Tab-separated table of C-alpha atoms in Angstrom:
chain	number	residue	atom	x	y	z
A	1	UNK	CA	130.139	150.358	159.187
A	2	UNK	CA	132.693	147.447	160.078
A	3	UNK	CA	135.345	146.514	157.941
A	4	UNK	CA	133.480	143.783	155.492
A	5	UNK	CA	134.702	139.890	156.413
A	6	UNK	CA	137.034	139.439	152.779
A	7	UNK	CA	138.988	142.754	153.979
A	8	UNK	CA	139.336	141.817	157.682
A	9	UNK	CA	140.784	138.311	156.616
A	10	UNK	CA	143.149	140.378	154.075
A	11	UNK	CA	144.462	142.568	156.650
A	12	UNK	CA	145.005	139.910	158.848
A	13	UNK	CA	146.977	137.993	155.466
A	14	UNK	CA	148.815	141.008	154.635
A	15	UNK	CA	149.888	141.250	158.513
A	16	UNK	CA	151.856	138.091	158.425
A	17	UNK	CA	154.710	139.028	155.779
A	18	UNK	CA	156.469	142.420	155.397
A	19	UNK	CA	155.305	145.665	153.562
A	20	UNK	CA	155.881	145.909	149.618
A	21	UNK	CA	157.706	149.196	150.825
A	22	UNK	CA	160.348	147.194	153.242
A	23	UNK	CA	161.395	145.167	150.210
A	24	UNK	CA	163.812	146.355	147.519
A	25	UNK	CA	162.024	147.277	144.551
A	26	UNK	CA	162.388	144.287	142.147
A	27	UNK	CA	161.088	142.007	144.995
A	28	UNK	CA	157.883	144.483	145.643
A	29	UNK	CA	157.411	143.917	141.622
A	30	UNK	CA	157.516	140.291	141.671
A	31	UNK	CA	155.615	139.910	144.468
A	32	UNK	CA	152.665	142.016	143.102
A	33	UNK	CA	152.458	140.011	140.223
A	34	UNK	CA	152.461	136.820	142.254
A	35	UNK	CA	149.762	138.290	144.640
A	36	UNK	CA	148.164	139.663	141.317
A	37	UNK	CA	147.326	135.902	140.479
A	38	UNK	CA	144.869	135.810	143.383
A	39	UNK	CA	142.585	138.820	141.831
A	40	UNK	CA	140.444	136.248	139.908
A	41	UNK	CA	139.954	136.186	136.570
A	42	UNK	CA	137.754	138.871	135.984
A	43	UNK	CA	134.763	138.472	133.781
A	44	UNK	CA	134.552	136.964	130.212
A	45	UNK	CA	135.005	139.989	127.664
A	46	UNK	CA	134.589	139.191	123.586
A	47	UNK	CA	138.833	139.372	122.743
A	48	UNK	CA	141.876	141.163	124.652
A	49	UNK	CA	145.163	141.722	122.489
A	50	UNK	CA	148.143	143.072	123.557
A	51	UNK	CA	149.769	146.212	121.914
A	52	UNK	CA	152.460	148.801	121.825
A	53	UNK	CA	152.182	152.600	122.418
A	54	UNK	CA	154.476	154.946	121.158
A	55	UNK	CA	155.723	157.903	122.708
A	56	UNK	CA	158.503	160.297	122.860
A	57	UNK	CA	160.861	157.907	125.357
A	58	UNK	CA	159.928	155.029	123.389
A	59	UNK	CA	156.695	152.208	123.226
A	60	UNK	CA	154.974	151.347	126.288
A	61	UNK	CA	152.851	148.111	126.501
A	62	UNK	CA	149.028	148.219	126.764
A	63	UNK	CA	146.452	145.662	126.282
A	64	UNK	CA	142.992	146.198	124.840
A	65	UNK	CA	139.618	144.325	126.075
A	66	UNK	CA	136.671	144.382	123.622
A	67	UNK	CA	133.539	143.733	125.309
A	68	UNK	CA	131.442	140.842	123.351
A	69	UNK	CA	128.198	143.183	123.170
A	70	UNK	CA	129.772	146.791	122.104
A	71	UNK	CA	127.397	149.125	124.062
A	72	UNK	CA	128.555	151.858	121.786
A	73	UNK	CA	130.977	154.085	124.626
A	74	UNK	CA	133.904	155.990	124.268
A	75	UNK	CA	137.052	153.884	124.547
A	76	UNK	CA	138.465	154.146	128.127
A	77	UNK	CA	142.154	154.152	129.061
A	78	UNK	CA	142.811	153.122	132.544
A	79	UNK	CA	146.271	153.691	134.477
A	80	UNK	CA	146.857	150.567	137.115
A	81	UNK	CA	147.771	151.526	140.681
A	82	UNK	CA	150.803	150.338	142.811
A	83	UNK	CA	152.315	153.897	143.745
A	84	UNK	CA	153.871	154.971	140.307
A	85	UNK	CA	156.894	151.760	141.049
A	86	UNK	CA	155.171	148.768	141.074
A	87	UNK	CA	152.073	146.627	139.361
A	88	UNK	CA	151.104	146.567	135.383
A	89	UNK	CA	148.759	145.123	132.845
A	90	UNK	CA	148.252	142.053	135.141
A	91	UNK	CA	147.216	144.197	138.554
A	92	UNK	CA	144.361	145.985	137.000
A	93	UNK	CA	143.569	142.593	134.141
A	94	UNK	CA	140.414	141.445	136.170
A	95	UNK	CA	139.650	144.593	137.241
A	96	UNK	CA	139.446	145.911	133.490
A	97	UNK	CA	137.804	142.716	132.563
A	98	UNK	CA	135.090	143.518	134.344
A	99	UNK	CA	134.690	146.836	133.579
A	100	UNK	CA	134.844	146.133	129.482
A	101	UNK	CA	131.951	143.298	130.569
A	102	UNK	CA	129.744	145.483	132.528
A	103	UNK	CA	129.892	148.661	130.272
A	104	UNK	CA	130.261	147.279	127.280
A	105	UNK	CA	132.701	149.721	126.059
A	106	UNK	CA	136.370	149.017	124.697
A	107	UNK	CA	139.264	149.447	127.974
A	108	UNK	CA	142.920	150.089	127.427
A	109	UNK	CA	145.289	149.307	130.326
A	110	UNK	CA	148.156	151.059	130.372
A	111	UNK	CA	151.417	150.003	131.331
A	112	UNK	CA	153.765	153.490	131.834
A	113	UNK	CA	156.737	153.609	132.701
A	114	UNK	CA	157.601	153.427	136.388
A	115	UNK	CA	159.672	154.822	139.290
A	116	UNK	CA	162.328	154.927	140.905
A	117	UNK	CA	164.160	153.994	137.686
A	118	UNK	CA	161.897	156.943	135.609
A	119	UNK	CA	160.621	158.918	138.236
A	120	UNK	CA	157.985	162.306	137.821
A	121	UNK	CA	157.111	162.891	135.044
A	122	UNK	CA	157.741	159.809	133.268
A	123	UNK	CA	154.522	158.264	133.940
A	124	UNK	CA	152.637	162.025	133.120
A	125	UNK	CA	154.090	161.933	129.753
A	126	UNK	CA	153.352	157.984	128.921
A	127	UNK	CA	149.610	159.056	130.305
A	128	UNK	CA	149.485	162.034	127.839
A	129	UNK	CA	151.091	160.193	124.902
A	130	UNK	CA	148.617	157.015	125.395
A	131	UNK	CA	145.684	159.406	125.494
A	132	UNK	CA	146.324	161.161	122.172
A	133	UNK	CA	147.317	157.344	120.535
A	134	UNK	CA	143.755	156.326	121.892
A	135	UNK	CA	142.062	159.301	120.633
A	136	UNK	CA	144.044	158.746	117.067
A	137	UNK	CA	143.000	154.694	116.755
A	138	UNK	CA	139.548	155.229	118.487
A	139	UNK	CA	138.218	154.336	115.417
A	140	UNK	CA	140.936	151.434	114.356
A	141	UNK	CA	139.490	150.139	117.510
A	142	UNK	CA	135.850	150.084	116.642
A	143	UNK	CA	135.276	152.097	119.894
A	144	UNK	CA	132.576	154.243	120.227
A	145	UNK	CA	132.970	158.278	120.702
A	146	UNK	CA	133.079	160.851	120.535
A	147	UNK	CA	136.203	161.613	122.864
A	148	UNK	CA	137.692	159.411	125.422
A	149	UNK	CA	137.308	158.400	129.106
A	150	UNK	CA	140.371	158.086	131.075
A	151	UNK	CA	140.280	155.991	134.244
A	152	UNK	CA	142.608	154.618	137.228
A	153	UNK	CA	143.373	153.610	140.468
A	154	UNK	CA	145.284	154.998	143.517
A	155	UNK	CA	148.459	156.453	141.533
A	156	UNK	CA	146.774	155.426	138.377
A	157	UNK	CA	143.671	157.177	139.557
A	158	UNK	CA	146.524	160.225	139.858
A	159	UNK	CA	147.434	160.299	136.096
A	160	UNK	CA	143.760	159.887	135.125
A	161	UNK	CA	142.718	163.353	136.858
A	162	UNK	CA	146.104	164.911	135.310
A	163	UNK	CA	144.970	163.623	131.824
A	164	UNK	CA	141.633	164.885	132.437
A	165	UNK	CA	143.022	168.454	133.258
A	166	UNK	CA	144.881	168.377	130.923
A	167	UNK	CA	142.529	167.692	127.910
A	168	UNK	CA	141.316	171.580	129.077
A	169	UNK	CA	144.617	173.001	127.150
A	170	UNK	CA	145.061	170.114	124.331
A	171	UNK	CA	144.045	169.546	120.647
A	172	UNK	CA	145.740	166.240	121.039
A	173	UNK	CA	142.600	164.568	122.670
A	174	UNK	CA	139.117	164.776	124.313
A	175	UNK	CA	138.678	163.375	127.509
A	176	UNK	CA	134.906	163.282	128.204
A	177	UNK	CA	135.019	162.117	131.748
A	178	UNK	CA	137.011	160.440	134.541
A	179	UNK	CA	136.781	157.575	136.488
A	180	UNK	CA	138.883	157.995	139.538
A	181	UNK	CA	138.984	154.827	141.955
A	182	UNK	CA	140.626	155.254	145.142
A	183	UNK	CA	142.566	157.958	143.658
A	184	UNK	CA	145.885	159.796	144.877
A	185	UNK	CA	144.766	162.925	144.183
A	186	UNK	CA	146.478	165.518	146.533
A	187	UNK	CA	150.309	163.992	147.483
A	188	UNK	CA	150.658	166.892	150.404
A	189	UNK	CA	146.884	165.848	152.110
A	190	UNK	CA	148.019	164.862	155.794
A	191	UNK	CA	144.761	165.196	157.745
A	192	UNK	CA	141.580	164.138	158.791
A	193	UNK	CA	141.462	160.141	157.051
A	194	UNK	CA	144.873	160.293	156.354
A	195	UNK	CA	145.573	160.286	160.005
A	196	UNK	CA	143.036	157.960	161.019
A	197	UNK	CA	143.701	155.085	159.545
A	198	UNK	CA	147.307	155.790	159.047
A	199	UNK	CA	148.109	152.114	160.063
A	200	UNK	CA	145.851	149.101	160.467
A	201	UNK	CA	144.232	149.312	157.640
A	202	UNK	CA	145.669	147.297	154.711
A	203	UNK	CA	147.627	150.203	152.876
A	204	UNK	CA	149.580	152.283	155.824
A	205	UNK	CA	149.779	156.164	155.248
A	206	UNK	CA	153.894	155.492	155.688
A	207	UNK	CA	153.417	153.196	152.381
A	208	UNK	CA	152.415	156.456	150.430
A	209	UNK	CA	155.035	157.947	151.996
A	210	UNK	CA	157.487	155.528	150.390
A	211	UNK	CA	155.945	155.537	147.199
A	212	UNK	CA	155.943	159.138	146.849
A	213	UNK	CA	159.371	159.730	147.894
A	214	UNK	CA	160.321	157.114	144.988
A	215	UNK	CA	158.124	158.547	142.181
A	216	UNK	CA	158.740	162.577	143.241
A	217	UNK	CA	161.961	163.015	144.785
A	218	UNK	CA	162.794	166.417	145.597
A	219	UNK	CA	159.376	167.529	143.796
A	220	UNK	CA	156.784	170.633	144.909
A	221	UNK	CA	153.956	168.413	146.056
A	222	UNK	CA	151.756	171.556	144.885
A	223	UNK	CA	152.522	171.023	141.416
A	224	UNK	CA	148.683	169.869	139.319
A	225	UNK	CA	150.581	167.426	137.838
A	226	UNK	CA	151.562	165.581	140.917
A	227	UNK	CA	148.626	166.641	143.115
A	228	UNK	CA	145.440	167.099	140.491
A	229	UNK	CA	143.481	168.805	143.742
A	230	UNK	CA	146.222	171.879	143.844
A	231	UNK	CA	144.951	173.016	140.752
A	232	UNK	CA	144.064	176.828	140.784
A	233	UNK	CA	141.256	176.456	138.323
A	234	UNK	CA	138.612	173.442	137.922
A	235	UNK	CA	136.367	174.976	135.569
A	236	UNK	CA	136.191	172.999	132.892
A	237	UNK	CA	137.207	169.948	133.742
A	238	UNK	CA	135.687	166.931	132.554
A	239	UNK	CA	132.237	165.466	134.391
A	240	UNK	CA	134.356	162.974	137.089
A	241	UNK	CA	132.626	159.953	138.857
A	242	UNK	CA	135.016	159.604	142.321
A	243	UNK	CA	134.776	156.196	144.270
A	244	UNK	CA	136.514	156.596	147.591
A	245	UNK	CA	136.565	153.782	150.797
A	246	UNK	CA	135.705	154.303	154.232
A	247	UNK	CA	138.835	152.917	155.847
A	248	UNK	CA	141.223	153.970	152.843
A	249	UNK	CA	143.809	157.003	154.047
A	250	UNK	CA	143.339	158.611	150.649
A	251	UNK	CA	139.371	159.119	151.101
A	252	UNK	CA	139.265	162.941	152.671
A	253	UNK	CA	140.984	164.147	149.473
A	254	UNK	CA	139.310	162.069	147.056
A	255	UNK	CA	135.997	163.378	148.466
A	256	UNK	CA	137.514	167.118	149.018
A	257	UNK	CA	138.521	166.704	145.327
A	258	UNK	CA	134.896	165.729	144.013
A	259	UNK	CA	133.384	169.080	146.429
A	260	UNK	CA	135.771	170.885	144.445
A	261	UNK	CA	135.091	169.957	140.875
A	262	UNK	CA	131.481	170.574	141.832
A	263	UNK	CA	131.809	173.518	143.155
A	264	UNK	CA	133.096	174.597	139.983
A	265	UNK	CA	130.558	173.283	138.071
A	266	UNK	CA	131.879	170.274	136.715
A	267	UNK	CA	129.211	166.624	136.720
A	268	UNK	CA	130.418	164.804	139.373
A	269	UNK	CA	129.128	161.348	140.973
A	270	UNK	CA	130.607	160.808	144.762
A	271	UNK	CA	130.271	157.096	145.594
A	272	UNK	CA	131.745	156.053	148.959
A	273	UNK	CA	131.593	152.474	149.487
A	274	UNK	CA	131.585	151.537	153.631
A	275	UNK	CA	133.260	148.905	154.948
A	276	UNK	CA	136.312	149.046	152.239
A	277	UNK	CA	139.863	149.438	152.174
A	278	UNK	CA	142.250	151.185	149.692
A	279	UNK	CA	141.535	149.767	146.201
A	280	UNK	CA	139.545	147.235	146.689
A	281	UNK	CA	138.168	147.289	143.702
A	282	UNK	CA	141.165	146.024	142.066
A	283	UNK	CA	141.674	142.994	145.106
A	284	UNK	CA	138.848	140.977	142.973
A	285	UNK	CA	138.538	137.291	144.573
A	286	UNK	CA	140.746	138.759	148.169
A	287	UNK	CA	137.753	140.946	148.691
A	288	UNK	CA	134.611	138.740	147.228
A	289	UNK	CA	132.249	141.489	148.607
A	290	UNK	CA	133.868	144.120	146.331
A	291	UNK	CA	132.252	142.594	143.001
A	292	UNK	CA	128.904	143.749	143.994
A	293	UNK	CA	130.408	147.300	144.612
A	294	UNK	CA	131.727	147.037	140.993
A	295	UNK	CA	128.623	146.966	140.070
A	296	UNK	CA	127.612	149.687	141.362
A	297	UNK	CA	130.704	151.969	139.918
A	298	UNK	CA	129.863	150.997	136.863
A	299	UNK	CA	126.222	151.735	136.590
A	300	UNK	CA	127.004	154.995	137.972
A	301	UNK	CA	129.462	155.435	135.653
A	302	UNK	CA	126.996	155.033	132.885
A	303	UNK	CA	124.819	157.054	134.526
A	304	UNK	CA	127.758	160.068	134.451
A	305	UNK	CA	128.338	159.376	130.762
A	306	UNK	CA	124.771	159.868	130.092
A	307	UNK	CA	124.254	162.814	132.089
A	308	UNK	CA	121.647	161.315	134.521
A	309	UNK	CA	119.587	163.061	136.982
A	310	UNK	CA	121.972	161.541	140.056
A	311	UNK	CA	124.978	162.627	138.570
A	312	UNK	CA	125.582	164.796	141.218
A	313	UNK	CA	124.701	162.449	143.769
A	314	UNK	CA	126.522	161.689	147.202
């Protein structure tokens, strides 16, 4: 279908003023957070509070939403986008407001450590150390279990599917599924959407480029723990629910990604969502026809965690 009205007008905003990858990195930072201020509130949750994660390099921030009616779900840790060097808690606040509101279930947003400065695997060991803190203070939390859900977008949506494969080989934590939004999920894909809408389309496929080169310099693109999809074996991992947009340059692999977990008989829920760009989930108020789409991720999301007769739906 067409591009929806809110993401032609933000193309034709984000045409006006240079690429967050043409800037030098501090300048890309601020100017996320500035833009960030344009997502919207979010929705109204019951109380948020700021916190500190520990892990081997030292605490990383994080901020916990409590939803004001507890709906009894595992506690879900989410991992912002913004190509492993830019965004934090405030790129993915409304985003996680809404999701803590329309689950009811307790959301931690994560903010790891970031690239070029800590490059691969900094952020995959601030991912792995948050999930085994959430799995520890679950409870301290008043979160419901058992387990965890991990959850993220574009390079967040990345560490969520590494956490997620990793829980397979780990006593540390639990991950009972995986919400991946938009998700960078195979680094070497260069085909099929990836070409297509390459440029034109919001987020350009030389913008990954950029960001990749800055988070995994001189790294085997092959390796599961930059690109989830290389993994040899799937069996096992846990029950994923994969949103993907029709005009996003990351779509092929998200959706190759969810044919592959199924095919190894993992639960897996496939939602594409026409007329989008890359993360528009997390665009809020710039994209006012994205709420209703939020929506949707979420009751299929439920649906996953519930083990519904559409998990496996297209």
């Amino acid at each position: 279908m067409p591009l929806v009205p809110g993401v032609q007008r933000l193309i034709d905003m984000a045409s006006d003023g240079p690429s967050l990858a043409d800037l030098p990195i501090q300048q890309a930072r601020l100017q996320l957070d500035t833009l960030a201020a344009s997502f919207g509130s979010g929705d109204r949750v019951g109380s948020t509070a700021d916190v500190d994660i520990p892990t081997p390099s030292g605490a990383i921030a994080a901020r916990v939403y409590h939803p004001e009616d507890d709906s009894g779900l595992p506690p879900l840790l989410y991992f912002h986008g913004g190509g492993w060097s830019v965004g934090g808690l405030n790129t993915s606040d409304a985003l996680c407001r809404k999701l803590t509101a329309r689950s009811g279930g307790v959301v931690v947003n994560v903010d790891y450590r970031l690239a070029p400065e800590n490059p691969y695997p900094a952020a995959v060991e601030d991912a792995l150390a948050a999930a085994a803190w959430l799995s520890r203070k679950a409870a301290d939390l008043h979160a419901g279990g058992p387990g965890i859900l991990v959850g993220g977008d574009s390079a967040g949506g990345n560490l969520a599917a590494v956490v997620a494969q990793a829980s397979r080989s780990t006593d540390e934590f639990t991950v009972r599924a995986q919400l991946l939004i938009c998700a960078a999920v195979n680094l070497g894909h260069r085909r099929g959407s990836y070409v297509e809408f390459a440029k034109g389309y919001f987020v350009s496929t030389s913008e990954f480029e950029h960001w990749i080169s800055l988070y995994a310099p001189g790294q085997d693109l092959s390796d599961p723990r930059l690109s989830p999809a290389a993994a040899p074996e799937l069996t096992g991992t846990p029950a994923a629910l994969v949103v993907t947009a029709e005009y996003d340059p990351l779509r092929d692999a998200g959706e190759d990604y969810a044919r592959a977990l199924r095919a190894a008989g993992v639960d897996v829920s496939l939602f594409r969502v026409d007329g989008q760009v890359h993360d528009f989930p997390v665009l809020g108020d710039l994209i006012p026809e994205g709420d209703a789409a939020v929506d949707d991720i979420v009751a299929r999301w439920r649906t996953l965690l519930a083990g519904g007769p559409d998990v496996n739906s297209a």
